[in-house]
Amino acid sequence: MEPRWEDRYTDTLRMPIPVENHAACVDFAPVARREVTVFGAPAELVLVPQRRERHGRPMAEPPAFVASRAARIVRDEAIWRENGLVLTPNRYPFAAQHRLLWPDEPIREVSFAMWHAVLDWTARSGGTALVNNIGAAATIARAHAHLVPLRLPFLTSLPERPLAAELIELPRGVELLQKDTPVCLVGVRGDADACAKALLLLAEARRTAACNVVVHERTAWLFPRSLETPTPHFPYALGAAEVWGRWCYMDEEPFRAADGDQLERALVAAGKSALR
């Protein structure tokens, strides 16, 4: 009998993603930091002008096609490679020991196996995984996850409640949640197998092409997108780092001028309304 699709990836945990620090990781050295309150929860602003050097930063009107750098990065910069997954350093980090997890194959969306590996890594490391896609701050279309051995208090400080909407056939061992905020922040909580399956089912149910995902503490939080760059409230492409609670600025003037009300408006503009 042909195995079910969700049972085909049991090898992903035989050689799990390493959690140890790696010397190849680029130092995270923000020029300045600030703290603000967003929706009543603590958030952090960092000034990182070096991120301006990234290639392919999101543009208001991107061309239809751009040559991808993913194949070269996966080939030349790998520090770990197993089971079709590849780990590389992030050259422009927004956290210490910042790494990127890629599929070896050129796929656009995170697979069941990759979600499973990411959920396992966050549980073992006590860290956070962040996923962007095109239209939600990604600069490369190949699926990839930012792995950082750190948790921030922003999302865990926001109140939450069970999600009553019947969006998917819920796998056993997982629950759906929603943050009690004006924006749609849907949570998937449970074991790695059930969460990975639920994340694929939610991707099928989602009506927006773009989405950010933050994974920590056995929970993946999804932030569906309606706008990539919520100017004038935030002058850059808003990504999973900002949803996580770390707002990355490349220029000093907007960094100094930003306040919590402004960042709340940025999240409302970039996201979708909370589900009812």
Coordinates of C-alpha atoms in Angstrom, one line a residue:
M1 CA 0.0 0.0 0.0
E2 CA 1.3 3.5 -0.9
P3 CA 2.1 5.4 2.3
R4 CA 0.2 8.5 3.1
W5 CA 2.0 11.7 2.2
E6 CA 2.4 12.7 5.8
D7 CA 4.1 9.4 6.6
R8 CA 6.8 9.6 3.9
Y9 CA 9.2 11.8 5.8
T10 CA 10.2 9.8 8.9
D11 CA 13.9 10.2 8.0
T12 CA 13.8 13.9 8.7
L13 CA 14.6 13.4 12.4
R14 CA 17.3 10.7 12.0
M15 CA 19.9 13.5 11.4
P16 CA 18.2 16.5 13.0
I17 CA 19.3 20.1 12.3
P18 CA 22.2 20.9 14.6
V19 CA 21.5 23.4 17.5
E20 CA 25.1 24.1 18.3
N21 CA 26.7 27.5 17.6
H22 CA 28.7 27.7 14.3
A23 CA 31.8 29.8 13.7
A24 CA 30.6 30.6 10.1
C25 CA 27.7 32.6 11.5
V26 CA 28.1 36.4 11.0
D27 CA 28.1 38.5 14.1
F28 CA 24.9 40.4 14.8
A29 CA 26.0 44.0 15.6
P30 CA 23.2 46.5 15.6
V31 CA 24.2 50.2 15.7
A32 CA 21.5 51.0 18.2
R33 CA 18.4 49.4 20.0
R34 CA 15.2 50.8 21.3
E35 CA 12.2 49.3 23.1
V36 CA 8.5 50.2 22.5
T37 CA 5.1 48.7 23.3
V38 CA 3.0 47.3 20.5
F39 CA -0.6 46.1 21.2
G40 CA 0.4 46.2 24.9
A41 CA 3.4 43.9 24.4
P42 CA 7.2 44.6 24.4
A43 CA 8.8 45.0 21.0
E44 CA 12.4 45.9 20.1
L45 CA 13.8 48.2 17.3
V46 CA 17.3 47.6 16.0
L47 CA 19.3 49.8 13.7
V48 CA 21.1 47.6 11.2
P49 CA 22.3 49.7 8.2
Q50 CA 24.4 46.8 6.9
R51 CA 21.2 45.1 5.8
R52 CA 21.0 47.7 3.1
E53 CA 23.6 45.8 1.2
R54 CA 21.4 42.8 0.6
H55 CA 20.8 41.9 -3.0
G56 CA 17.3 41.8 -4.3
R57 CA 15.5 43.8 -1.6
P58 CA 11.8 43.9 -2.1
M59 CA 10.6 46.6 -4.5
A60 CA 7.3 48.3 -4.9
E61 CA 7.0 47.1 -8.5
P62 CA 9.2 44.0 -8.9
P63 CA 9.8 42.5 -12.3
A64 CA 8.1 39.3 -13.3
F65 CA 11.4 37.2 -13.1
V66 CA 14.7 37.7 -11.4
A67 CA 17.6 35.2 -11.5
S68 CA 17.7 33.3 -8.2
R69 CA 20.8 33.1 -6.0
A70 CA 19.4 30.2 -4.0
A71 CA 21.2 27.4 -5.9
R72 CA 24.6 29.1 -5.5
I73 CA 24.0 29.7 -1.8
V74 CA 22.9 26.2 -1.1
R75 CA 25.8 24.8 -3.1
D76 CA 28.6 27.0 -1.9
E77 CA 27.7 28.1 1.7
A78 CA 26.4 25.0 3.3
I79 CA 27.5 24.2 6.9
W80 CA 25.2 21.2 7.2
R81 CA 23.3 19.0 4.7
E82 CA 21.1 16.1 5.3
N83 CA 17.8 14.5 4.1
G84 CA 17.3 17.1 1.4
L85 CA 17.8 20.1 3.7
V86 CA 20.7 22.5 3.8
L87 CA 21.8 25.0 6.5
T88 CA 23.8 28.1 5.6
P89 CA 24.8 31.3 7.6
N90 CA 22.8 34.4 7.0
R91 CA 25.2 37.1 5.7
Y92 CA 22.9 39.9 6.9
P93 CA 21.7 38.8 10.3
F94 CA 19.0 40.3 12.5
A95 CA 20.0 38.0 15.4
A96 CA 23.0 36.3 16.8
Q97 CA 23.9 32.8 15.3
H98 CA 21.4 33.5 12.6
R99 CA 21.2 30.6 10.1
L100 CA 19.0 29.8 7.0
L101 CA 17.4 26.4 6.3
W102 CA 16.8 25.6 2.7
P103 CA 15.4 22.6 0.7
D104 CA 18.0 21.2 -1.6
E105 CA 15.4 21.2 -4.4
P106 CA 14.0 24.4 -5.9
I107 CA 10.6 24.5 -4.3
R108 CA 8.7 27.7 -3.5
E109 CA 6.7 26.6 -0.4
V110 CA 7.8 24.9 2.8
S111 CA 7.2 21.1 2.6
F112 CA 5.9 18.8 5.2
A113 CA 9.4 17.5 5.9
M114 CA 10.9 20.9 6.2
W115 CA 8.1 22.1 8.6
H116 CA 8.7 18.9 10.6
A117 CA 12.4 19.6 10.9
V118 CA 11.9 23.3 11.8
L119 CA 9.4 22.4 14.5
D120 CA 11.8 19.8 15.9
W121 CA 14.7 22.3 15.9
T122 CA 12.8 25.0 17.7
A123 CA 11.7 22.5 20.4
R124 CA 15.3 21.2 20.9
S125 CA 17.1 24.6 20.7
G126 CA 14.6 26.8 22.6
G127 CA 14.9 29.1 19.6
T128 CA 12.7 30.6 16.9
A129 CA 12.1 29.9 13.2
L130 CA 10.8 32.7 10.9
V131 CA 9.5 32.1 7.4
N132 CA 8.8 34.8 4.8
N133 CA 7.6 34.4 1.2
I134 CA 7.5 36.6 -1.8
G135 CA 5.2 39.5 -1.1
A136 CA 6.0 39.2 2.6
A137 CA 9.6 40.4 2.8
A138 CA 11.4 37.4 1.1
T139 CA 14.2 38.4 -1.3
I140 CA 14.5 34.9 -2.7
A141 CA 11.5 32.8 -3.8
R142 CA 12.9 29.4 -2.8
A143 CA 11.4 28.3 0.5
H144 CA 13.7 29.0 3.4
A145 CA 13.5 29.5 7.2
H146 CA 15.5 31.8 9.4
L147 CA 16.7 29.9 12.5
V148 CA 17.8 31.9 15.6
P149 CA 18.6 30.5 19.0
L150 CA 16.5 33.1 20.8
R151 CA 12.9 33.8 21.8
L152 CA 11.4 37.3 22.2
P153 CA 8.5 38.1 24.5
F154 CA 6.3 40.0 22.0
L155 CA 4.0 37.2 20.7
T156 CA 3.9 35.3 24.0
S157 CA 2.8 38.5 25.7
L158 CA -0.2 39.0 23.5
P159 CA -3.5 37.5 24.8
E160 CA -4.8 34.6 22.9
R161 CA -8.0 32.5 22.6
P162 CA -9.1 29.3 20.8
L163 CA -10.0 29.8 17.2
A164 CA -13.6 28.7 16.6
A165 CA -13.6 29.0 12.8
E166 CA -13.6 25.6 11.0
L167 CA -10.7 26.3 8.6
I168 CA -9.3 22.8 8.2
E169 CA -9.9 19.2 9.2
L170 CA -7.9 19.4 12.4
P171 CA -5.2 16.8 12.8
R172 CA -5.2 14.9 16.1
G173 CA -2.8 16.5 18.7
V174 CA -3.0 20.1 17.5
E175 CA -5.2 23.1 18.4
L176 CA -5.8 26.3 16.5
L177 CA -5.5 29.7 18.4
Q178 CA -5.9 33.3 17.5
K179 CA -4.2 36.3 19.2
D180 CA -6.6 38.8 20.6
T181 CA -5.4 41.7 18.4
P182 CA -7.0 43.7 15.5
V183 CA -4.8 41.7 13.0
C184 CA -5.1 38.1 12.0
L185 CA -2.5 36.0 13.9
V186 CA -3.5 32.4 13.8
G187 CA -1.6 29.9 15.9
V188 CA -1.1 26.1 15.4
R189 CA 0.0 24.4 18.6
G190 CA 1.0 20.7 19.2
D191 CA 3.5 18.1 18.3
A192 CA 5.7 18.4 15.2
D193 CA 3.9 15.8 13.1
A194 CA 0.4 17.3 13.7
C195 CA 1.6 20.9 13.4
A196 CA 3.5 20.3 10.1
K197 CA 0.4 18.7 8.6
A198 CA -1.9 21.5 9.9
L199 CA 0.5 24.1 8.4
L200 CA 0.1 22.6 4.9
L201 CA -3.6 22.4 5.3
L202 CA -3.8 26.1 6.4
A203 CA -1.6 27.1 3.4
E204 CA -4.3 25.5 1.2
A205 CA -7.1 27.3 3.1
R206 CA -5.3 30.7 3.1
R207 CA -6.7 33.2 0.5
T208 CA -3.6 35.5 0.5
A209 CA -0.5 34.5 -1.5
A210 CA 1.8 36.1 1.0
C211 CA 2.3 35.2 4.7
N212 CA 4.8 35.3 7.5
V213 CA 5.2 32.5 10.0
V214 CA 6.9 32.6 13.4
V215 CA 7.6 29.3 15.2
H216 CA 8.5 28.9 18.8
E217 CA 7.3 27.1 22.0
R218 CA 5.5 24.3 20.0
T219 CA 3.4 26.9 18.2
A220 CA 3.5 28.4 14.7
W221 CA 1.9 31.8 14.3
L222 CA 0.7 32.8 10.8
F223 CA 0.3 36.4 9.7
P224 CA -1.5 36.5 6.3
R225 CA -0.5 39.6 4.3
S226 CA -2.3 42.2 2.3
L227 CA 0.6 44.6 1.9
E228 CA 4.3 44.1 1.9
T229 CA 5.6 47.6 2.8
P230 CA 3.2 49.6 5.0
T231 CA 4.5 53.1 4.4
P232 CA 4.4 55.6 6.0
H233 CA 4.2 53.6 9.2
F234 CA 7.2 51.4 8.4
P235 CA 9.4 52.2 5.4
Y236 CA 10.6 48.7 4.6
A237 CA 9.2 45.3 3.7
L238 CA 7.6 44.1 6.9
G239 CA 8.7 40.5 7.6
A240 CA 8.5 37.7 10.1
A241 CA 11.2 39.4 12.2
E242 CA 8.8 42.3 12.9
V243 CA 5.9 39.9 13.6
W244 CA 8.3 38.2 16.1
G245 CA 8.9 41.5 17.8
R246 CA 12.2 42.8 16.3
W247 CA 11.8 45.7 14.0
C248 CA 14.8 46.1 11.7
Y249 CA 15.6 49.6 10.5
M250 CA 18.3 50.5 8.0
D251 CA 18.1 54.3 8.4
E252 CA 18.5 56.3 11.6
E253 CA 15.8 58.9 11.0
P254 CA 12.8 56.5 10.9
F255 CA 14.4 54.4 13.6
R256 CA 14.5 57.4 16.0
A257 CA 11.0 58.6 15.0
A258 CA 9.2 55.3 15.4
D259 CA 6.8 54.6 18.3
G260 CA 4.4 51.9 19.3
D261 CA 1.3 53.5 17.7
Q262 CA 3.1 53.8 14.4
L263 CA 4.1 50.1 14.5
E264 CA 0.6 49.0 15.4
R265 CA -0.7 50.9 12.3
A266 CA 2.0 49.2 10.2
L267 CA 0.8 45.7 11.3
V268 CA -2.8 46.6 10.6
A269 CA -1.9 47.9 7.2
A270 CA 0.3 45.0 6.3
G271 CA -2.0 42.2 7.7
K272 CA -5.6 41.1 7.5
S273 CA -8.3 41.6 10.0
A274 CA -8.7 39.1 12.9
L275 CA -11.1 36.3 12.2
R276 CA -14.5 36.4 13.8

